[in-house]
CSV table of C-alpha atoms in Angstrom, one decimal:
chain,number,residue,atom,x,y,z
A,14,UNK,CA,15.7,-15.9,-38.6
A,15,UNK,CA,19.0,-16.5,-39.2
A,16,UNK,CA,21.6,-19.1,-37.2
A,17,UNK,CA,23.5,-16.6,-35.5
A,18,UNK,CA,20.2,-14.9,-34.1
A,19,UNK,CA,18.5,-18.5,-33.3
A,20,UNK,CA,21.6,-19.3,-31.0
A,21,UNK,CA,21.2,-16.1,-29.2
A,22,UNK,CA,17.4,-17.0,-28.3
A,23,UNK,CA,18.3,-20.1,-27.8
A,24,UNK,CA,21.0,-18.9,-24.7
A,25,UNK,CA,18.5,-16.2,-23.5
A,26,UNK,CA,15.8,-19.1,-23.0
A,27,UNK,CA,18.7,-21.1,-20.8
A,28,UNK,CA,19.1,-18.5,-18.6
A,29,UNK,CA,18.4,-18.4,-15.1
A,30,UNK,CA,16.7,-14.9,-15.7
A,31,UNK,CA,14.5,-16.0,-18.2
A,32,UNK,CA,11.5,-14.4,-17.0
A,33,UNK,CA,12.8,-11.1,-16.4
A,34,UNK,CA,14.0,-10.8,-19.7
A,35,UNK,CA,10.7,-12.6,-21.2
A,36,UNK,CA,8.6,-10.1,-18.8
A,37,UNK,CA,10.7,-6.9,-20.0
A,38,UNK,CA,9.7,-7.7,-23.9
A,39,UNK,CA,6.0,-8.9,-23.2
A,40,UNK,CA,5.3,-5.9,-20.9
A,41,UNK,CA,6.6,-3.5,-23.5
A,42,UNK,CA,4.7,-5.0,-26.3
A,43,UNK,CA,1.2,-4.9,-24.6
A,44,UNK,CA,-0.6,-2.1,-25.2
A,45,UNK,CA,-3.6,-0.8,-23.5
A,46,UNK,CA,-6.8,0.4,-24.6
A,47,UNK,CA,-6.9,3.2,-21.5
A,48,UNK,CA,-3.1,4.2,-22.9
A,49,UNK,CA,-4.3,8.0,-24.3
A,50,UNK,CA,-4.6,8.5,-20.0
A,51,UNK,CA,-1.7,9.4,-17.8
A,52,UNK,CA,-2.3,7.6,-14.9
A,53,UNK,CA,-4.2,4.2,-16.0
A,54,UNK,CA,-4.5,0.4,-14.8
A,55,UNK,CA,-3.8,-1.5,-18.1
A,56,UNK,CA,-6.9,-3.7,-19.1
A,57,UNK,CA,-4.3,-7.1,-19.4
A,58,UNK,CA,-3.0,-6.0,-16.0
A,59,UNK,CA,-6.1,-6.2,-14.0
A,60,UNK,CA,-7.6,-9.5,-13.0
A,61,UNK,CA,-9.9,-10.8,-10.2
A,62,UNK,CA,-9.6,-14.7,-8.8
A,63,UNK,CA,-10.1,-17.1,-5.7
A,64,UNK,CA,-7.2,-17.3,-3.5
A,65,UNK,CA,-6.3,-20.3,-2.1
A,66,UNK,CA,-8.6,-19.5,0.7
A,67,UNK,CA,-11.6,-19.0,-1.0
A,68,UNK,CA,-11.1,-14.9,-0.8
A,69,UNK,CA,-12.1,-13.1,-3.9
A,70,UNK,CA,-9.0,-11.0,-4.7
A,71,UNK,CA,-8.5,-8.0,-7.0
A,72,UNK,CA,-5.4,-7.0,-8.5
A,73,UNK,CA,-3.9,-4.8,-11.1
A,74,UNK,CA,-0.9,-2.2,-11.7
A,75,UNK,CA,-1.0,1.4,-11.9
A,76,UNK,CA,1.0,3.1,-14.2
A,77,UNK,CA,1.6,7.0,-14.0
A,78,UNK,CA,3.2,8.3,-16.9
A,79,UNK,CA,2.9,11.8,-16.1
A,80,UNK,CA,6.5,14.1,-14.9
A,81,UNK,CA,5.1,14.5,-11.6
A,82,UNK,CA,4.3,12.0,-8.8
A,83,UNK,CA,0.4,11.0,-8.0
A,84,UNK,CA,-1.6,9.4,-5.5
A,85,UNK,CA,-4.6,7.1,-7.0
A,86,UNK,CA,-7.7,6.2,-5.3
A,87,UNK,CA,-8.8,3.4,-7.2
A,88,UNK,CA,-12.5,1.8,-7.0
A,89,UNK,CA,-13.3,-1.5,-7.8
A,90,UNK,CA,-16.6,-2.9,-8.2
A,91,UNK,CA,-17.7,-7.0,-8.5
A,92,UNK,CA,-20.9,-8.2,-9.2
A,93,UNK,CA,-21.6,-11.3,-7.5
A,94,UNK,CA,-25.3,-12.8,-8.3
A,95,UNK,CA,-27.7,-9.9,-7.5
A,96,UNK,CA,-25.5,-7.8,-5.2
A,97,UNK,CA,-22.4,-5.3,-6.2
A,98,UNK,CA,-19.7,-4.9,-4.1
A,99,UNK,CA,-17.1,-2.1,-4.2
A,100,UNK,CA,-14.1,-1.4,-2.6
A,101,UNK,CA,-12.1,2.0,-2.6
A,102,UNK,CA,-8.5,2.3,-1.9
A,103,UNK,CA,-6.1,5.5,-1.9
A,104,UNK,CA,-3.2,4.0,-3.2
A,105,UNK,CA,0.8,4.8,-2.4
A,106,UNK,CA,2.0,8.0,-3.9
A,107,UNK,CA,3.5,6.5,-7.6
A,108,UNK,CA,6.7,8.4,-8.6
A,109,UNK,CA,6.8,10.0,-12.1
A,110,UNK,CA,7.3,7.5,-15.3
A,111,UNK,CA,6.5,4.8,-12.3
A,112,UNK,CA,4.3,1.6,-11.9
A,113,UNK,CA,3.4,0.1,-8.7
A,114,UNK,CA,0.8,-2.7,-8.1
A,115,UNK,CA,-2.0,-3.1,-5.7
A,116,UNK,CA,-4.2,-5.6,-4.3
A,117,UNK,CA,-7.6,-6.0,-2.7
A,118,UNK,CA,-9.0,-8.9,-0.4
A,119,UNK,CA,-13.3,-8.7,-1.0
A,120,UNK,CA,-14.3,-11.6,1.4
A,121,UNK,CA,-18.0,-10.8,0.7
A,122,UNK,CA,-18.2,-12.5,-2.4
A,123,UNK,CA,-19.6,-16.1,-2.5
A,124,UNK,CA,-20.5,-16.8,-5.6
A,125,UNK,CA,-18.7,-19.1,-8.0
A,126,UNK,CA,-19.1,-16.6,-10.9
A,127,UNK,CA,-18.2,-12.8,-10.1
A,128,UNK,CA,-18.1,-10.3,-12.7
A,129,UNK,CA,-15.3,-8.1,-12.0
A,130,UNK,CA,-16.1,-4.0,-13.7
A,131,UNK,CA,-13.5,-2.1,-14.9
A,132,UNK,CA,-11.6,0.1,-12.2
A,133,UNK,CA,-12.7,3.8,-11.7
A,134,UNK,CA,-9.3,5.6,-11.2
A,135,UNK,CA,-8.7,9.3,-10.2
A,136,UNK,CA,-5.6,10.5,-8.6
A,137,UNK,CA,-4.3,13.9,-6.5
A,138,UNK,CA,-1.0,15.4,-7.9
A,139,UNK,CA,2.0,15.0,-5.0
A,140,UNK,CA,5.3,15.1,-5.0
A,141,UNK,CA,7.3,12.1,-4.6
A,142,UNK,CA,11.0,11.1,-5.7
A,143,UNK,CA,11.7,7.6,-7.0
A,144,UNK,CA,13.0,5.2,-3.9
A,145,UNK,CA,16.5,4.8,-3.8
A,146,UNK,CA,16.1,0.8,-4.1
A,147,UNK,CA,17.3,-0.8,-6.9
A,148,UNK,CA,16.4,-4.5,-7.5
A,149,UNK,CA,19.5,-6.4,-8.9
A,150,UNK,CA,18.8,-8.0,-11.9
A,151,UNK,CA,21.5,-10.5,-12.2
A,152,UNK,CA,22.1,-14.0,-11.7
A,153,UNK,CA,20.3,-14.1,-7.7
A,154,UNK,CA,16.9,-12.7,-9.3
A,155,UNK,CA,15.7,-16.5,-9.7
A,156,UNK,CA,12.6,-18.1,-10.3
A,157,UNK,CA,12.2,-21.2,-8.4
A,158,UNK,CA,10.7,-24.6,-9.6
A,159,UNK,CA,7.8,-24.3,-7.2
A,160,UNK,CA,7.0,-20.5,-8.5
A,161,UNK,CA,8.4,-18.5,-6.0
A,162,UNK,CA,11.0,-15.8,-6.6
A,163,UNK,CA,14.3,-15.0,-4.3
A,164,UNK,CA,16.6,-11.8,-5.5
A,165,UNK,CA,18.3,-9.2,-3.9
A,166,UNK,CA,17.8,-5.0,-3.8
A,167,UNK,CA,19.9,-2.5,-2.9
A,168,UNK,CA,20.1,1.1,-1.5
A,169,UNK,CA,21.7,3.6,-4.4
A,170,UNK,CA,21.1,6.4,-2.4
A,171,UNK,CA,22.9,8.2,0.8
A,172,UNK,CA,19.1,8.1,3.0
A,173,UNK,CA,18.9,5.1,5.3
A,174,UNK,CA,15.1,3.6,4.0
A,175,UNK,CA,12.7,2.0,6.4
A,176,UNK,CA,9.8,-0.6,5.8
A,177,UNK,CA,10.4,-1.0,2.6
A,178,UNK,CA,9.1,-3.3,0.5
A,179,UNK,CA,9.2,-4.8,-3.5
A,180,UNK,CA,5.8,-5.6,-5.3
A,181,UNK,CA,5.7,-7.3,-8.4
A,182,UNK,CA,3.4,-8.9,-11.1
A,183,UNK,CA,3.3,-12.4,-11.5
A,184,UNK,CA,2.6,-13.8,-15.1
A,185,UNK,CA,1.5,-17.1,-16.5
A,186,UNK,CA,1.6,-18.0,-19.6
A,187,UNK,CA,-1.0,-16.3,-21.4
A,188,UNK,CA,-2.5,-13.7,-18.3
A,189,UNK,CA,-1.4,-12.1,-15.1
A,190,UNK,CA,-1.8,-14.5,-12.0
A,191,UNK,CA,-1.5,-12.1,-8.8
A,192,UNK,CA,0.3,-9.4,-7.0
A,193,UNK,CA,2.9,-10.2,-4.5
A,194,UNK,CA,4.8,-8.3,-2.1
A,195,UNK,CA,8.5,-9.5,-0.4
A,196,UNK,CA,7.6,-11.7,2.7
A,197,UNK,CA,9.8,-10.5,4.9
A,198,UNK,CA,9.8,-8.0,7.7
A,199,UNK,CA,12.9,-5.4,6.2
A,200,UNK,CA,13.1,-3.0,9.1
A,201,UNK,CA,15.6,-0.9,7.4
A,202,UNK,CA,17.8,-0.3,4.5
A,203,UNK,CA,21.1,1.2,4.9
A,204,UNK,CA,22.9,3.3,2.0
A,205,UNK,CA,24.8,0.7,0.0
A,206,UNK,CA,23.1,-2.1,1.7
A,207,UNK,CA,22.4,-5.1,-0.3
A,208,UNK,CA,19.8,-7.3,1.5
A,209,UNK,CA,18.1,-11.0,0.0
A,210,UNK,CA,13.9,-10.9,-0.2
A,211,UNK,CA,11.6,-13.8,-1.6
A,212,UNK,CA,8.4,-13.2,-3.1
A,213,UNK,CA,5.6,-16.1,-3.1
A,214,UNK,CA,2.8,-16.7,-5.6
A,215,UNK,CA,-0.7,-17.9,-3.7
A,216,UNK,CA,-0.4,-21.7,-3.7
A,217,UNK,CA,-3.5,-21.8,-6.0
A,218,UNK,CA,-1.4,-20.8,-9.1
A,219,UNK,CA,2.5,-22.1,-8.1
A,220,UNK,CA,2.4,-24.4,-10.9
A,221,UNK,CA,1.2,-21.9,-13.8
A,222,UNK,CA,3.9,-19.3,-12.6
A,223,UNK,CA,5.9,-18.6,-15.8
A,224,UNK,CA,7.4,-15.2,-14.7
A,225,UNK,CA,7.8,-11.9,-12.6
A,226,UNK,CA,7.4,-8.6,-13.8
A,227,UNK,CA,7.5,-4.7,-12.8
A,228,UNK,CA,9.2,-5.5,-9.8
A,229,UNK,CA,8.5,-1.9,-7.9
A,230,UNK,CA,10.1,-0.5,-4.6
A,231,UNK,CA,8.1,1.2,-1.9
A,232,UNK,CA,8.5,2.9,1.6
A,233,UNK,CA,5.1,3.3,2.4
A,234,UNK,CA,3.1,0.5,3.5
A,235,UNK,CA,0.7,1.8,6.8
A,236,UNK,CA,-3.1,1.2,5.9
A,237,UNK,CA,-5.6,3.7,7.0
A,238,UNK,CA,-8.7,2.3,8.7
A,239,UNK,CA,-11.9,3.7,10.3
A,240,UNK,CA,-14.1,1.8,12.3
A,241,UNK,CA,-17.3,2.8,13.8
A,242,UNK,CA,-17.6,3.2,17.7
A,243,UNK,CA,-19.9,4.5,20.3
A,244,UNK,CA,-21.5,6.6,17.8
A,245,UNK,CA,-18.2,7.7,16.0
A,246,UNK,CA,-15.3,7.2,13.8
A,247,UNK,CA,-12.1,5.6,15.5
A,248,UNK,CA,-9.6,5.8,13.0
A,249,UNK,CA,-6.2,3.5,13.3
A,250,UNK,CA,-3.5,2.3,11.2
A,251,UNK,CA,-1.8,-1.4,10.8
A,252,UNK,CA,1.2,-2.7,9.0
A,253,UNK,CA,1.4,-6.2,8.2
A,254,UNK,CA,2.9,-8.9,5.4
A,255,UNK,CA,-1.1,-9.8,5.7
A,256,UNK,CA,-5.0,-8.8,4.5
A,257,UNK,CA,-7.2,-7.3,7.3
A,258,UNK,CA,-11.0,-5.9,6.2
A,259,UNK,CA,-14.0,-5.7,7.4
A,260,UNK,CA,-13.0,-4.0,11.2
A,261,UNK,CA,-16.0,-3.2,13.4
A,262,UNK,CA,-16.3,-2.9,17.1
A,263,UNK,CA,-19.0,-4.3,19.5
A,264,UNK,CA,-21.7,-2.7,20.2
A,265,UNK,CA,-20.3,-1.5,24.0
A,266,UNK,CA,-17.0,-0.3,21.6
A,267,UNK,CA,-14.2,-2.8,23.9
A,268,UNK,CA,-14.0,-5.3,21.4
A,269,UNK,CA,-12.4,-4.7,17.9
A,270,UNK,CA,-12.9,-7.6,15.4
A,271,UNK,CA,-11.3,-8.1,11.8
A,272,UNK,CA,-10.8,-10.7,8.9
A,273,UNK,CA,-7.6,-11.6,8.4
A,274,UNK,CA,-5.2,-13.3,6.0
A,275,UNK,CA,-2.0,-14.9,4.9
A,276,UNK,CA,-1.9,-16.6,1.8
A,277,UNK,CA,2.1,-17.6,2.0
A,278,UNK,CA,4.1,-20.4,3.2
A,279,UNK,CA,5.9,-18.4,5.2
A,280,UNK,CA,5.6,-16.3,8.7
A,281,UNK,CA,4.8,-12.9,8.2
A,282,UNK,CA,4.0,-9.9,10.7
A,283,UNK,CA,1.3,-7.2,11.3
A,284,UNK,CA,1.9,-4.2,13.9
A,285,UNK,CA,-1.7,-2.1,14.8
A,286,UNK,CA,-1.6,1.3,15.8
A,287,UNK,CA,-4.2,3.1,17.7
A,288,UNK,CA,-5.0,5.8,19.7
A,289,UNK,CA,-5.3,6.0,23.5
A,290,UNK,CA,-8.3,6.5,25.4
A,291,UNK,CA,-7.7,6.8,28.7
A,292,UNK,CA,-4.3,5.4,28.5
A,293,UNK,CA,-4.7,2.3,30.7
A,294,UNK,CA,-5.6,-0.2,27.9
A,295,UNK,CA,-4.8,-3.4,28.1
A,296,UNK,CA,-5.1,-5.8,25.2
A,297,UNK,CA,-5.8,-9.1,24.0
A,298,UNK,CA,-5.1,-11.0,20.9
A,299,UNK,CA,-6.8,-13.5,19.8
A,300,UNK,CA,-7.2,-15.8,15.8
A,301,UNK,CA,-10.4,-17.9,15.9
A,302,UNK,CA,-10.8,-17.6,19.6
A,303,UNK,CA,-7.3,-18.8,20.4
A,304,UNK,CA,-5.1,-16.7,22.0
A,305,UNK,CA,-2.2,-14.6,20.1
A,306,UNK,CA,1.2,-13.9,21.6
A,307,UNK,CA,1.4,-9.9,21.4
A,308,UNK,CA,3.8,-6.8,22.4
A,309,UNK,CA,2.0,-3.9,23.3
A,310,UNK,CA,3.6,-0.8,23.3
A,311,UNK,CA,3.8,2.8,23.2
A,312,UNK,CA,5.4,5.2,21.2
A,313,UNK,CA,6.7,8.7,21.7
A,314,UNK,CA,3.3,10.2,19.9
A,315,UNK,CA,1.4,8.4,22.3
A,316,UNK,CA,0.1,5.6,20.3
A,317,UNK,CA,-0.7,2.3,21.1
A,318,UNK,CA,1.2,-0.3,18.8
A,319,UNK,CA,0.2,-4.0,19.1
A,320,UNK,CA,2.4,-6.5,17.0
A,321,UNK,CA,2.4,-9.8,17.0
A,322,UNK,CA,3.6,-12.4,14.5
A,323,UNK,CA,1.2,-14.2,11.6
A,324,UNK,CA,1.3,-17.8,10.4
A,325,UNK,CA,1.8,-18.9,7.2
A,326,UNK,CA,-0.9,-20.1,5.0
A,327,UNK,CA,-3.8,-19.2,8.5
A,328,UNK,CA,-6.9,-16.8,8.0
A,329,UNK,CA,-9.8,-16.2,10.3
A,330,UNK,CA,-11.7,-14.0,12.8
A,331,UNK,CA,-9.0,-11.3,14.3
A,332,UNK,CA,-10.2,-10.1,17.9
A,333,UNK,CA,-8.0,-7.5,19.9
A,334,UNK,CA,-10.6,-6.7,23.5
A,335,UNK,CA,-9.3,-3.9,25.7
A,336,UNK,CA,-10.4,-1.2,24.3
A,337,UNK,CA,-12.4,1.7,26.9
A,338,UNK,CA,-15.7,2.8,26.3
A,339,UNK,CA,-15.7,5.8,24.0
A,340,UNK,CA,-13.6,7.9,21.7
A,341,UNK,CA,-10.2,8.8,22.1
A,342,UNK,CA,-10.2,12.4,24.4
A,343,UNK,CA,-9.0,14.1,21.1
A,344,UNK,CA,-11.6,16.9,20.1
A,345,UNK,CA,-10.0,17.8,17.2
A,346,UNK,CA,-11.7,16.2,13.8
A,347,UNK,CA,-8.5,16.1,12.2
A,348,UNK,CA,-7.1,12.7,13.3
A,349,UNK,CA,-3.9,12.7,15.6
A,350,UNK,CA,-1.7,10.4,13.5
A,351,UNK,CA,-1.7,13.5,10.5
A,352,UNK,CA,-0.6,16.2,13.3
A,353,UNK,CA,2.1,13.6,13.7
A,354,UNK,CA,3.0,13.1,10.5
A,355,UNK,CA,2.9,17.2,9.9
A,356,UNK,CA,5.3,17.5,12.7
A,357,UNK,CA,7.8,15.1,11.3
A,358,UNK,CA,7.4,17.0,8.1
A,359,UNK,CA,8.4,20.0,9.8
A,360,UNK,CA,11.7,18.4,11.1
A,361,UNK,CA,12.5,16.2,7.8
A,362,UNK,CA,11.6,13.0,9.2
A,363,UNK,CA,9.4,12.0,6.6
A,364,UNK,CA,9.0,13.0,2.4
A,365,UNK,CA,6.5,15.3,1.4
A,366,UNK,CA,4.5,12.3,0.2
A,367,UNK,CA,3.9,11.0,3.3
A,368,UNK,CA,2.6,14.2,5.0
A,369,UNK,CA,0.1,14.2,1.4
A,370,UNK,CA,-1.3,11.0,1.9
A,371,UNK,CA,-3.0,12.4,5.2
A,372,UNK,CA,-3.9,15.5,3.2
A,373,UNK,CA,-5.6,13.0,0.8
A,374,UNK,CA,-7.4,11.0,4.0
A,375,UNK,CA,-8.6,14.6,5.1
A,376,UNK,CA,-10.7,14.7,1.5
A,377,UNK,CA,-11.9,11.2,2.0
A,378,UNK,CA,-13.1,11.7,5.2
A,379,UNK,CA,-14.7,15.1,3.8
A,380,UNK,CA,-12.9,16.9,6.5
A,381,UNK,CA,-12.0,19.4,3.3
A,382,UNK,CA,-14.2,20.0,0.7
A,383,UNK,CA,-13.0,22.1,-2.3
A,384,UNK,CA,-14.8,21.9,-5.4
A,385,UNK,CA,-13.0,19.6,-7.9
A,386,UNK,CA,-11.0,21.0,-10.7
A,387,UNK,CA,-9.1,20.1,-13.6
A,388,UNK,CA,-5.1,18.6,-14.0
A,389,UNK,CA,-2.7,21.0,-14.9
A,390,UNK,CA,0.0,19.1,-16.3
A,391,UNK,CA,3.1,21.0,-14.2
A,392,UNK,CA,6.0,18.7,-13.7
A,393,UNK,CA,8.1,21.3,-11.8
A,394,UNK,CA,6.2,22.2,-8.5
A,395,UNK,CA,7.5,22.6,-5.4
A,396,UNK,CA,5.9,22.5,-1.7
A,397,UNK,CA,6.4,25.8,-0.8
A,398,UNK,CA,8.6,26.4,2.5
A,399,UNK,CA,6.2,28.4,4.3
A,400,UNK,CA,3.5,25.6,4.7
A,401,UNK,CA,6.3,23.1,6.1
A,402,UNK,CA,7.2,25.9,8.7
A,403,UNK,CA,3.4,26.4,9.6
A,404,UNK,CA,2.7,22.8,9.6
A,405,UNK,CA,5.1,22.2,12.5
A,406,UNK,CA,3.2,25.6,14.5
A,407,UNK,CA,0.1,23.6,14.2
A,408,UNK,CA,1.9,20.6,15.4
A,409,UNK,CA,3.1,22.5,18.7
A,410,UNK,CA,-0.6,23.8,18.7
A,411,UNK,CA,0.5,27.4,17.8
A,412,UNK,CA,-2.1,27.3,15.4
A,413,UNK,CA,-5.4,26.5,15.6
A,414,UNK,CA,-6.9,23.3,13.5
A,415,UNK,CA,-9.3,25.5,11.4
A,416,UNK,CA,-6.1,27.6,10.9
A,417,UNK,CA,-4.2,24.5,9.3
A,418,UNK,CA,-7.6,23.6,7.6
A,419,UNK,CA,-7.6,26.5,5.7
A,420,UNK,CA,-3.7,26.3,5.0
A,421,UNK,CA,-4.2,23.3,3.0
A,422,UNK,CA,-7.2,24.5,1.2
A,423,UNK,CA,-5.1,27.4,0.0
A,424,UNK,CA,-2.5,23.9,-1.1
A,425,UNK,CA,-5.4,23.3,-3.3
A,426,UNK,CA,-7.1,26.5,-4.6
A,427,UNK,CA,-3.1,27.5,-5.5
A,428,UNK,CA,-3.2,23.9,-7.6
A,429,UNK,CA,-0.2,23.1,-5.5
A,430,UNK,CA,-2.4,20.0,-4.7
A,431,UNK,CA,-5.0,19.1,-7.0
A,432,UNK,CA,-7.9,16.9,-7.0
């Protein structure tokens, strides 16, 4: 090595980006024994560990290197003593030549060794355009003494974006620690907007952070849930800076309870959406039988949002009561929030990958059920007009649901979406 090259090291290792530049170079050199697939979850990017709660969390980073976007469902399995537990997730739609991390909370486990499997990954082609947020990597994208990271992103394009949020992979020195989203609450970005976000490690591993990498912006963060009540599925959504599992009503179906958890020093949010009943709800909120301050609300669809704030560094027993007896008056088996979604479709509200993820929920639920087929590798597809013009008839109910049922199995025998 000669002088002239050793000084130049020698600079990039006093820089205050360090670990971007270190992360750029390691990330590029690994290679994975799953990299003959197109849409994979490198082996050295996968890792399973004890929060600093005593939750058994799952991790690892998605990588789609195909020309078109795709929306993983990834399973996870852990063996813990005699038992196996597994967890399946439909990830966010990944943009072509993307990567975008994900994380699971398994509170099951108890056991001090777990075995975690590898990952059983299949995906549904979509169509989804990179986000227009950049992540500025220049002198404010630090890494702080006690791990954490502050930086700042940016809208490059001319579309306002809301909820968005940056994921990223934290690194020690010789493995990936955890997954980690911006704390913050960003309601909206506007075009050429430049806005600060932090990012914080679990406090378990703040002291073996050495640095950040595939930092990855996303605009869609609502988790699908079902729960079962009074003999039935009641499905609702949540959005939150925080870990909710294991929801399941009482038996009389008025009282829903969840786990729930923050790992970060900081106050964070979560906002629940659910479905009327008989419209007269009236909630409560309560953390390990202490009360909750709350906002209910309801919004023009006619859902129910409860939001409330989340401490930092708090887990426990989740308990919202109010709920009436029964299901929600809707007959339909196709759930209300994806007639919402199609109508905001129709009018340009939301992307074509949104309106696909609650295609995808409709195969999950086995509402739809084509026989699967293989990938045809064609990068330049296009939703065909005609099906956002007849989702928004079904939305106004000038088409039946067996009508729209059939409309997006013709999506899927045409390959336009395939499974």
């Amino acid at each position: 090595m000669d002088l002239e090259y050793s000084s130049f090291i020698s600079k990039i290792f006093q820089s205050k980006i360090v670990f971007l530049l270190i992360g750029f170079v390691l990330t590029s050199l690994l290679v994975s024994e799953f990299a003959f697939a197109d849409v994979f979850i490198p082996t050295q990017e996968y890792l399973g560990y004890f929060d600093y709660q005593g939750v058994y969390t799952v991790g690892g980073n998605v990588k789609n290197q195909n020309d078109y976007a795709v929306i993983p469902t990834i399973t996870v399995s852990v063996v813990d003593g005699e038992n196996t537990f597994t967890k399946t997730i439909s990830h966010v739609p990944i943009p072509p030549k993307t990567d975008i991390p994900f994380k699971i909370k398994i509170p099951e486990i108890q056991g001090e060794n777990p075995v975690l499997l590898e990952a059983k990954l299949n995906f549904m082609k979509t169509q989804k355009d990179p986000i227009s947020i950049q992540v500025l990597y220049d002198n404010t994208l630090i890494k702080h003494d006690d791990g954490h990271v502050t930086g700042r992103i940016k809208n490059i394009g001319n579309q306002t974006v809301f909820n968005p949020k940056i994921l990223a992979i934290v690194h020690g020195h010789e493995k990936v620690l955890d997954i980690v989203n911006n704390i913050e609450y960003i309601e909206k970005i506007e075009p050429n907007q430049i806005l600060n976000f932090s990012m914080y490690p679990d406090p378990s591993i703040t002291d073996k952070v050495f640095f950040y990498s595939c930092f990855a912006p996303l605009d869609t963060t609502v988790v699908p849930v079902i729960a079962k009540k009074n003999g039935g599925d009641f499905d609702f959504r949540y959005d939150s800076g925080a870990w909710y599992s294991a929801a399941k009503f009482n038996e009389e179906g008025t009282v829903l309870t969840m786990r729930g958890y923050n790992s970060y020093p900081l106050e964070t949010y979560a906002n629940f959406e659910f479905p009327q009943i008989s419209g007269k709800e009236k909630f409560t909120v309560t953390l390990n039988d202490k009360p909750v301050k709350f906002i209910q609300s309801v919004d023009e669809a006619g859902f129910w949002h409860v939001a409330f704030n989340v401490d930092p560094i708090s887990q426990g027993i989740l308990k919202i009561t109010g709920f009436e007896k029964g299901l929600p008056p809707e007959t339909s088996k196709i759930p209300k929030w994806i007639k919402t979604n199609a109508n905001w479709w129709s009018t340009d509200q939301i992307s074509d990958s949104e309106f696909l993820e609650g295609i995808d929920f409709l195969f999950k639920k086995g509402i739809i059920a084509v026989t699967p087929r293989e990938l045809i590798n064609e990068s330049n597809w296009k939703i065909p007009s005609w099906i956002k013009t007849t989702s928004g008839w079904w939305s106004e109910d000038k088409i039946s649901d067996d009508d729209f049922l059939k409309i997006v199995e013709n999506l899927v025998k045409r390959k336009i979406i395939v499974i």
